[in-house]
Amino acid sequence: MKTYDWIVIGAGITGAALAYELVKVGFSVLLLEQDTTLQNATRYSYGGLAFWSATTPLMRQLCDEGIARHRILSTELDAETEYRELDLLLTIATDTDPEVAAAFYANCAIPPKLLSVDEALEMEPLLNKQAIAGALTVTHGHINPEKTAQAYIEAFLRAGGEMEITQVQNFTSNHSSQTIKTTTETYHSANIVVCAGGLSRQLLKASGISIKLYFTHAEMIQTPPVEMQLRTLIMPANLQRFQLEAESSKVDELWNEPGNELLAPILDAGAIQFLDGSIRLGQISRVLSNPYVDIDRKTSESWLRRSIGEILPALSNLPGTWHHCLVAFSSDRLPLIGSIPGCQGVYLFSGFSNPLAIVPPLAQRFANYLTGKEDKIISLFSPVRFQSPM
Ligand SMILES: Cc1cc2nc3c(=O)[nH]c(=O)nc-3n(C[C@H](O)[C@H](O)[C@H](O)COP(=O)(O)OP(=O)(O)OC[C@H]3O[C@@H](n4cnc5c(N)ncnc54)[C@H](O)[C@@H]3O)c2cc1C
């Protein structure tokens, strides 16, 4: 019976990056993923890296480390992550005062620049002039998130890591040894780290652990490569997703009620063209306590196309396929990284709602921390902060 130092559950960007960093510092690691063809948040993400958006010294430091790491990641992992820097346009709705929209971002490390409607159209001719009161622009990082996760996995395997495609049903913790039951086999390790994205809460619950970690149901449309050229990454200046996350995570108990819709769904109309010419159009976010609920894709797709069409009319009728996934988040927008209180050997690396910029440095820091090195930043993200008082 082989006992690993670490079993990492979930091979999205968080699990892939962490598995690689754990092997790099010398641990024996098994990475478990349930899907052969990934259907996860990493697969359907826009891939944006909002380095500019940090508003605290902590986030500034992580964003600086993140950009430095993303710039060399393709070389280190010996595979393309498609890292580039491009113009982000944050569209301002016609019912919003552009100065108020700009003020909202004034504390960012690099505050976006306010553009008139004509200036915004010059940057992105596909925008509908009638639908905006202006826009904000800033240089944004971009990667292909699926290729980045794959690059991490391949580098992890080359460095001696092992991976199995199997679904973890639950795990039991017995001080120095963890037993992980999957649909095909039982595995043993000294430690487990849960990187199961939006399914982390359910997996932990199935293992008898309750944790304040949540998820949105996200929906988007992916087009095949198209000839049309989007010059910028477009998102609304007033992103409703973050408000939805904050509001819906105020009362944890509501997430334990089956079939609960905690708030009405929201739609943040955005679009990004990848280097292969395909476009992602998004994004609807729903807060439903059941992660496996069926969503009416036809109604969702027409809502998405209608809303995108208001901002970018030429994009509304592009061929494309509707997709759905879960995106994990915490109630303070910061990830949960570290040991789960009262469960020796069980760790979390999840709950990042907009993680792509900061996952690489945090995975590296966390792996070093797990070798016994002190790291004040990692300690700040400990799940202990959400532990209910006894
Ligand atoms: C449309 C959209 C646009 C986005 N845009 C951005 C953006 O521009 N910038 C940004 O930073 N973020 C963005 N995000 C968010 C970001 O993509 C996600 O937060 C991130 O990819 C999540 O990574 P993850 O590893 O936590 O989860 P996931 O990618 O969901 O991976 C979790 C993995 O765990 C596996 N798993 C779950 N349960 C089990 C189990 N029991 N056994 C085995 N395996 C299991 C799943 O199959 C999955 O592969 C966006 C998300 C969406 C949907």
XYZ file of C-alpha atoms and ligand atoms in Angstrom:
443
model
C 0.000 0.000 0.000
C 1.570 3.281 -1.153
C 1.193 6.284 1.112
C 1.746 9.666 -0.526
C 2.925 12.766 1.300
C 0.085 14.687 -0.348
C -3.075 13.927 -2.256
C -4.397 16.957 -4.142
C -8.104 16.794 -5.049
C -9.058 18.713 -8.199
C -6.995 19.580 -11.276
C -8.273 23.057 -12.097
C -5.767 25.906 -11.941
C -5.522 25.752 -8.127
C -4.901 21.992 -7.850
C -2.613 21.897 -10.896
C -0.422 24.774 -9.653
C -0.253 23.462 -6.108
C 0.473 19.849 -7.132
C 3.403 21.111 -9.247
C 4.806 23.274 -6.452
C 4.485 20.432 -3.903
C 6.457 18.051 -6.111
C 9.015 20.773 -6.734
C 9.786 21.081 -3.016
C 10.279 17.322 -2.755
C 6.964 15.771 -1.656
C 5.436 12.645 -3.197
C 2.114 13.794 -4.661
C -0.964 12.184 -6.213
C -3.355 14.479 -8.089
C -6.960 13.241 -8.372
C -9.376 14.687 -10.935
C -12.866 13.421 -11.669
C -13.152 14.432 -15.341
C -11.093 13.278 -18.305
C -12.265 16.295 -20.300
C -12.331 19.224 -17.922
C -15.692 20.979 -17.458
C -14.478 23.263 -14.699
C -14.224 26.991 -13.993
C -10.652 27.060 -15.272
C -11.782 25.628 -18.623
C -14.480 28.290 -19.143
C -12.714 31.280 -17.584
C -11.930 34.509 -19.442
C -8.294 34.196 -18.317
C -7.939 37.813 -17.168
C -5.165 38.825 -14.742
C -6.209 41.970 -12.880
C -2.787 42.910 -11.497
C -3.762 46.549 -11.533
C -6.752 46.126 -9.227
C -5.014 45.588 -5.867
C -6.292 47.965 -3.201
C -4.281 46.759 -0.178
C -0.518 46.343 0.409
C -1.072 42.571 0.730
C -2.803 42.289 -2.644
C -0.262 44.645 -4.229
C 2.534 42.370 -3.132
C 0.751 39.259 -4.423
C -0.138 40.927 -7.734
C 3.484 42.044 -8.204
C 4.657 38.505 -7.487
C 1.897 37.178 -9.770
C 2.878 39.241 -12.805
C 6.553 38.359 -12.344
C 5.666 34.649 -12.158
C 3.223 34.683 -15.099
C 5.869 36.338 -17.277
C 8.269 33.406 -16.826
C 5.765 30.572 -16.391
C 5.797 29.341 -20.006
C 9.578 29.017 -19.835
C 9.594 27.344 -16.429
C 6.818 24.870 -17.312
C 8.124 24.414 -20.866
C 4.651 24.883 -22.374
C 2.658 27.839 -23.670
C 0.388 29.671 -21.222
C -0.318 32.338 -23.899
C 0.552 35.123 -21.459
C 0.055 38.581 -22.946
C -0.950 42.074 -21.905
C -3.945 43.688 -23.524
C -6.324 46.613 -23.074
C -9.213 46.079 -20.718
C -12.318 48.184 -21.343
C -14.716 48.514 -18.442
C -17.973 49.746 -19.944
C -19.999 52.330 -18.061
C -23.787 51.963 -18.345
C -25.792 54.926 -19.655
C -27.534 55.362 -16.287
C -24.185 55.767 -14.476
C -22.144 58.933 -14.006
C -18.705 58.144 -15.531
C -16.950 60.125 -12.775
C -18.662 57.980 -10.136
C -17.633 54.812 -11.992
C -14.029 56.060 -12.142
C -14.025 56.998 -8.446
C -14.887 53.392 -7.562
C -11.492 52.323 -8.951
C -9.488 55.283 -7.627
C -7.745 53.236 -4.906
C -6.447 50.554 -7.245
C -2.691 50.101 -7.647
C -3.122 51.375 -11.227
C -6.428 53.254 -11.481
C -8.037 52.760 -14.910
C -8.223 55.825 -17.149
C -11.622 57.332 -17.923
C -12.537 57.454 -21.636
C -15.314 59.330 -23.427
C -17.718 57.329 -25.609
C -15.783 58.298 -28.752
C -12.430 57.375 -27.213
C -13.856 54.014 -26.126
C -15.112 53.384 -29.670
C -11.727 54.231 -31.077
C -10.217 51.487 -28.903
C -13.018 49.025 -29.570
C -14.987 49.782 -32.748
C -17.403 46.885 -32.093
C -18.926 48.694 -29.081
C -22.461 50.067 -29.341
C -22.216 53.836 -28.951
C -25.783 54.128 -27.640
C -25.230 51.595 -24.825
C -22.434 53.284 -22.886
C -21.764 56.550 -21.084
C -18.014 56.020 -21.415
C -15.474 53.411 -20.370
C -12.430 52.886 -18.193
C -9.253 51.388 -19.541
C -6.147 49.818 -18.065
C -3.570 47.246 -19.165
C -4.739 43.774 -18.149
C -2.834 40.497 -18.140
C -4.215 37.506 -20.019
C -3.511 33.792 -20.168
C -5.192 30.773 -21.625
C -6.234 29.269 -18.270
C -6.852 25.755 -19.574
C -3.434 25.631 -21.246
C -1.818 27.066 -18.106
C -3.386 24.367 -15.910
C -2.335 21.728 -18.450
C 1.212 23.136 -18.504
C 1.364 22.839 -14.708
C 0.059 19.245 -14.847
C 2.574 18.179 -17.475
C 5.463 19.758 -15.551
C 4.149 18.063 -12.378
C 4.133 14.644 -14.097
C 7.604 15.203 -15.540
C 8.857 16.026 -12.042
C 7.607 12.662 -10.732
C 4.040 13.478 -9.646
C 1.244 10.983 -10.290
C -2.285 11.639 -11.494
C -5.451 9.537 -11.614
C -8.825 10.280 -13.151
C -11.334 9.277 -10.515
C -13.991 10.975 -8.428
C -13.312 11.363 -4.722
C -16.422 10.383 -2.777
C -15.146 11.274 0.683
C -12.155 10.972 2.939
C -11.522 10.088 6.549
C -8.858 11.635 8.654
C -6.972 9.636 11.252
C -4.279 11.982 12.614
C -1.162 11.071 10.648
C -2.960 9.174 7.887
C -5.784 10.060 5.484
C -7.920 7.569 3.611
C -9.439 8.807 0.363
C -12.302 6.827 -1.099
C -12.910 7.300 -4.800
C -15.323 5.677 -7.236
C -12.564 3.287 -8.339
C -10.079 2.881 -5.496
C -8.988 3.802 -1.994
C -5.831 5.874 -1.575
C -3.721 6.766 1.443
C -1.688 9.840 2.225
C -0.219 11.775 5.100
C -2.089 14.905 4.007
C -4.930 15.952 1.735
C -5.457 19.304 0.105
C -8.878 20.104 -1.317
C -8.737 22.152 -4.548
C -12.135 21.057 -5.835
C -13.302 24.564 -6.792
C -17.070 25.026 -6.537
C -17.494 21.419 -5.365
C -15.160 21.812 -2.375
C -18.002 22.581 0.046
C -19.910 19.416 -0.991
C -16.835 17.196 -0.838
C -15.928 18.455 2.623
C -19.524 18.005 3.780
C -19.481 14.393 2.500
C -16.377 13.932 4.668
C -18.098 15.370 7.755
C -16.472 18.819 7.592
C -18.449 22.014 7.362
C -16.668 25.024 5.944
C -17.701 28.539 4.921
C -16.951 28.184 1.262
C -19.500 28.951 -1.466
C -19.987 28.791 -5.213
C -21.775 30.515 -8.045
C -23.221 28.702 -11.017
C -21.536 30.496 -13.914
C -22.726 30.408 -17.516
C -21.038 31.571 -20.694
C -20.993 30.995 -24.450
C -17.876 29.891 -26.263
C -17.599 30.528 -29.986
C -15.328 28.634 -32.368
C -12.451 30.670 -33.860
C -14.037 33.552 -35.798
C -12.664 36.128 -38.237
C -14.130 39.065 -36.348
C -11.449 40.829 -34.289
C -12.091 42.075 -30.748
C -9.274 44.445 -29.857
C -9.917 44.582 -26.109
C -11.190 42.520 -23.189
C -14.614 43.942 -22.292
C -16.323 43.820 -18.928
C -18.803 46.094 -17.162
C -17.329 48.684 -14.773
C -20.023 47.737 -12.285
C -19.353 44.013 -11.840
C -22.394 42.522 -10.150
C -20.780 39.142 -9.509
C -18.764 40.428 -6.551
C -21.845 42.036 -4.977
C -23.764 38.778 -5.445
C -20.962 36.851 -3.722
C -20.868 39.269 -0.788
C -24.657 39.318 -0.298
C -25.228 35.585 -0.711
C -22.556 34.527 1.787
C -23.897 36.514 4.744
C -25.874 33.595 6.195
C -24.014 30.309 5.901
C -26.986 28.175 7.019
C -28.961 29.123 3.887
C -26.416 27.158 1.856
C -27.328 23.991 3.732
C -30.982 24.185 2.678
C -31.428 21.995 -0.391
C -32.828 23.668 -3.498
C -32.377 27.201 -2.195
C -31.997 30.125 -4.592
C -30.364 32.684 -2.342
C -30.685 35.692 -4.650
C -31.831 36.486 -8.182
C -29.268 35.712 -10.917
C -27.123 38.484 -12.390
C -25.449 38.986 -15.753
C -22.162 40.835 -16.273
C -21.926 41.342 -20.037
C -18.346 40.697 -21.120
C -16.300 39.292 -23.995
C -12.737 38.196 -24.661
C -11.110 36.778 -27.767
C -8.426 34.148 -27.251
C -5.324 33.850 -29.430
C -6.926 31.087 -31.533
C -9.735 33.517 -32.497
C -12.449 31.944 -30.300
C -14.515 34.311 -28.166
C -15.951 33.807 -24.693
C -19.164 35.666 -23.996
C -20.403 35.878 -20.456
C -21.356 35.732 -17.767
C -24.435 34.786 -15.801
C -23.914 34.032 -12.097
C -26.493 32.257 -9.947
C -26.427 31.415 -6.266
C -28.211 28.093 -5.907
C -27.407 25.845 -2.948
C -27.605 22.711 -5.104
C -24.402 22.377 -7.169
C -25.998 19.753 -9.415
C -29.175 21.669 -10.346
C -30.332 21.640 -13.978
C -30.220 25.047 -15.634
C -32.512 25.967 -18.504
C -29.803 26.503 -21.102
C -32.124 27.887 -23.782
C -33.409 30.731 -21.610
C -29.905 31.410 -20.319
C -28.376 31.472 -23.777
C -30.915 33.943 -25.103
C -30.417 36.172 -22.017
C -26.655 36.092 -22.634
C -26.970 36.830 -26.353
C -29.461 39.666 -25.775
C -27.266 41.333 -23.135
C -24.037 40.967 -25.115
C -25.896 42.274 -28.169
C -26.709 45.521 -26.354
C -23.006 46.272 -25.797
C -21.431 44.463 -28.767
C -24.170 43.979 -31.399
C -21.923 42.143 -33.879
C -21.275 39.382 -31.350
C -24.809 38.445 -30.400
C -25.426 35.984 -33.238
C -22.029 34.340 -33.508
C -22.103 30.540 -33.535
C -21.271 29.232 -30.090
C -22.024 26.750 -27.356
C -23.464 27.501 -23.923
C -21.484 26.138 -20.964
C -22.021 25.957 -17.239
C -19.570 25.510 -14.346
C -19.180 26.338 -10.664
C -16.904 29.089 -9.314
C -15.826 28.939 -5.676
C -15.676 32.007 -3.450
C -15.420 33.033 0.195
C -17.334 35.759 2.019
C -14.337 38.140 2.195
C -13.128 37.581 -1.406
C -9.872 36.129 -0.095
C -8.927 32.487 -0.559
C -8.961 29.835 2.146
C -5.444 28.437 2.379
C -4.221 26.193 5.144
C -5.123 23.504 7.584
C -8.797 22.977 8.429
C -9.212 23.561 12.162
C -9.733 20.300 14.067
C -8.883 18.084 11.057
C -5.222 17.193 11.204
C -3.718 16.578 7.787
C -6.647 18.136 5.888
C -5.935 21.387 4.045
C -7.738 23.778 1.731
C -6.488 25.783 -1.247
C -9.723 27.178 -2.637
C -12.289 29.982 -2.481
C -10.428 32.323 -4.827
C -13.147 34.139 -6.772
C -10.788 35.879 -9.215
C -7.654 33.850 -8.724
C -5.677 33.653 -11.905
C -3.292 36.528 -11.145
C -2.385 35.304 -7.671
C -2.618 31.495 -7.762
C 0.962 30.984 -9.045
C 2.703 32.922 -6.233
C 0.323 31.578 -3.583
C 0.805 27.962 -4.703
C 4.568 28.471 -4.519
C 4.397 30.137 -1.112
C 1.986 27.507 0.260
C 4.201 24.607 -0.858
C 7.215 26.231 0.826
C 5.150 26.869 3.947
C 4.233 23.175 4.038
C 7.916 22.268 4.189
C 7.990 24.113 7.511
C 9.035 27.597 6.388
C 7.212 30.485 7.993
C 5.053 32.617 5.664
C 3.100 35.510 7.105
C 1.001 35.893 3.952
C -0.145 32.270 3.951
C -1.091 32.557 7.640
C -3.420 35.471 6.782
C -5.520 33.238 4.521
C -6.033 30.477 7.096
C -9.579 29.001 7.233
C -9.414 29.721 10.980
C -10.731 33.207 10.220
C -14.195 31.767 9.495
C -14.312 29.371 12.411
C -17.433 29.933 14.541
C -16.675 30.781 18.179
C -17.156 27.697 20.406
C -16.890 32.750 -17.403
C -15.816 32.893 -16.336
C -14.895 33.921 -16.449
C -13.894 34.063 -15.484
N -12.958 35.033 -15.647
C -11.933 35.127 -14.783
C -10.889 36.063 -15.011
O -10.888 36.789 -16.005
N -9.888 36.133 -14.099
C -9.840 35.328 -12.987
O -8.910 35.437 -12.199
N -10.819 34.416 -12.755
C -11.853 34.292 -13.622
N -12.824 33.358 -13.416
C -12.739 32.525 -12.201
C -11.670 31.466 -12.331
O -11.653 30.947 -13.620
C -11.941 30.338 -11.350
O -12.113 30.874 -10.064
C -10.783 29.333 -11.294
O -10.483 28.856 -12.567
C -11.154 28.215 -10.367
O -10.115 27.282 -10.309
P -10.253 26.070 -9.299
O -9.084 25.225 -9.470
O -10.551 26.610 -7.943
O -11.619 25.331 -9.731
P -11.966 24.494 -11.029
O -11.300 25.014 -12.230
O -13.449 24.404 -11.059
O -11.339 23.078 -10.732
C -11.808 22.236 -9.717
C -11.586 20.800 -10.175
O -11.900 19.909 -9.129
C -12.479 18.754 -9.704
N -13.253 18.062 -8.675
C -14.298 18.556 -7.976
N -14.763 17.631 -7.130
C -13.992 16.537 -7.294
C -13.995 15.243 -6.698
N -14.893 14.900 -5.773
N -13.063 14.339 -7.115
C -12.149 14.670 -8.071
N -12.114 15.882 -8.662
C -13.016 16.802 -8.282
C -13.346 19.310 -10.817
O -13.680 18.326 -11.780
C -12.482 20.426 -11.347
O -11.687 20.007 -12.432
C -13.840 33.172 -14.367
C -14.756 32.118 -14.270
C -15.720 31.976 -15.247
C -16.674 30.816 -15.141
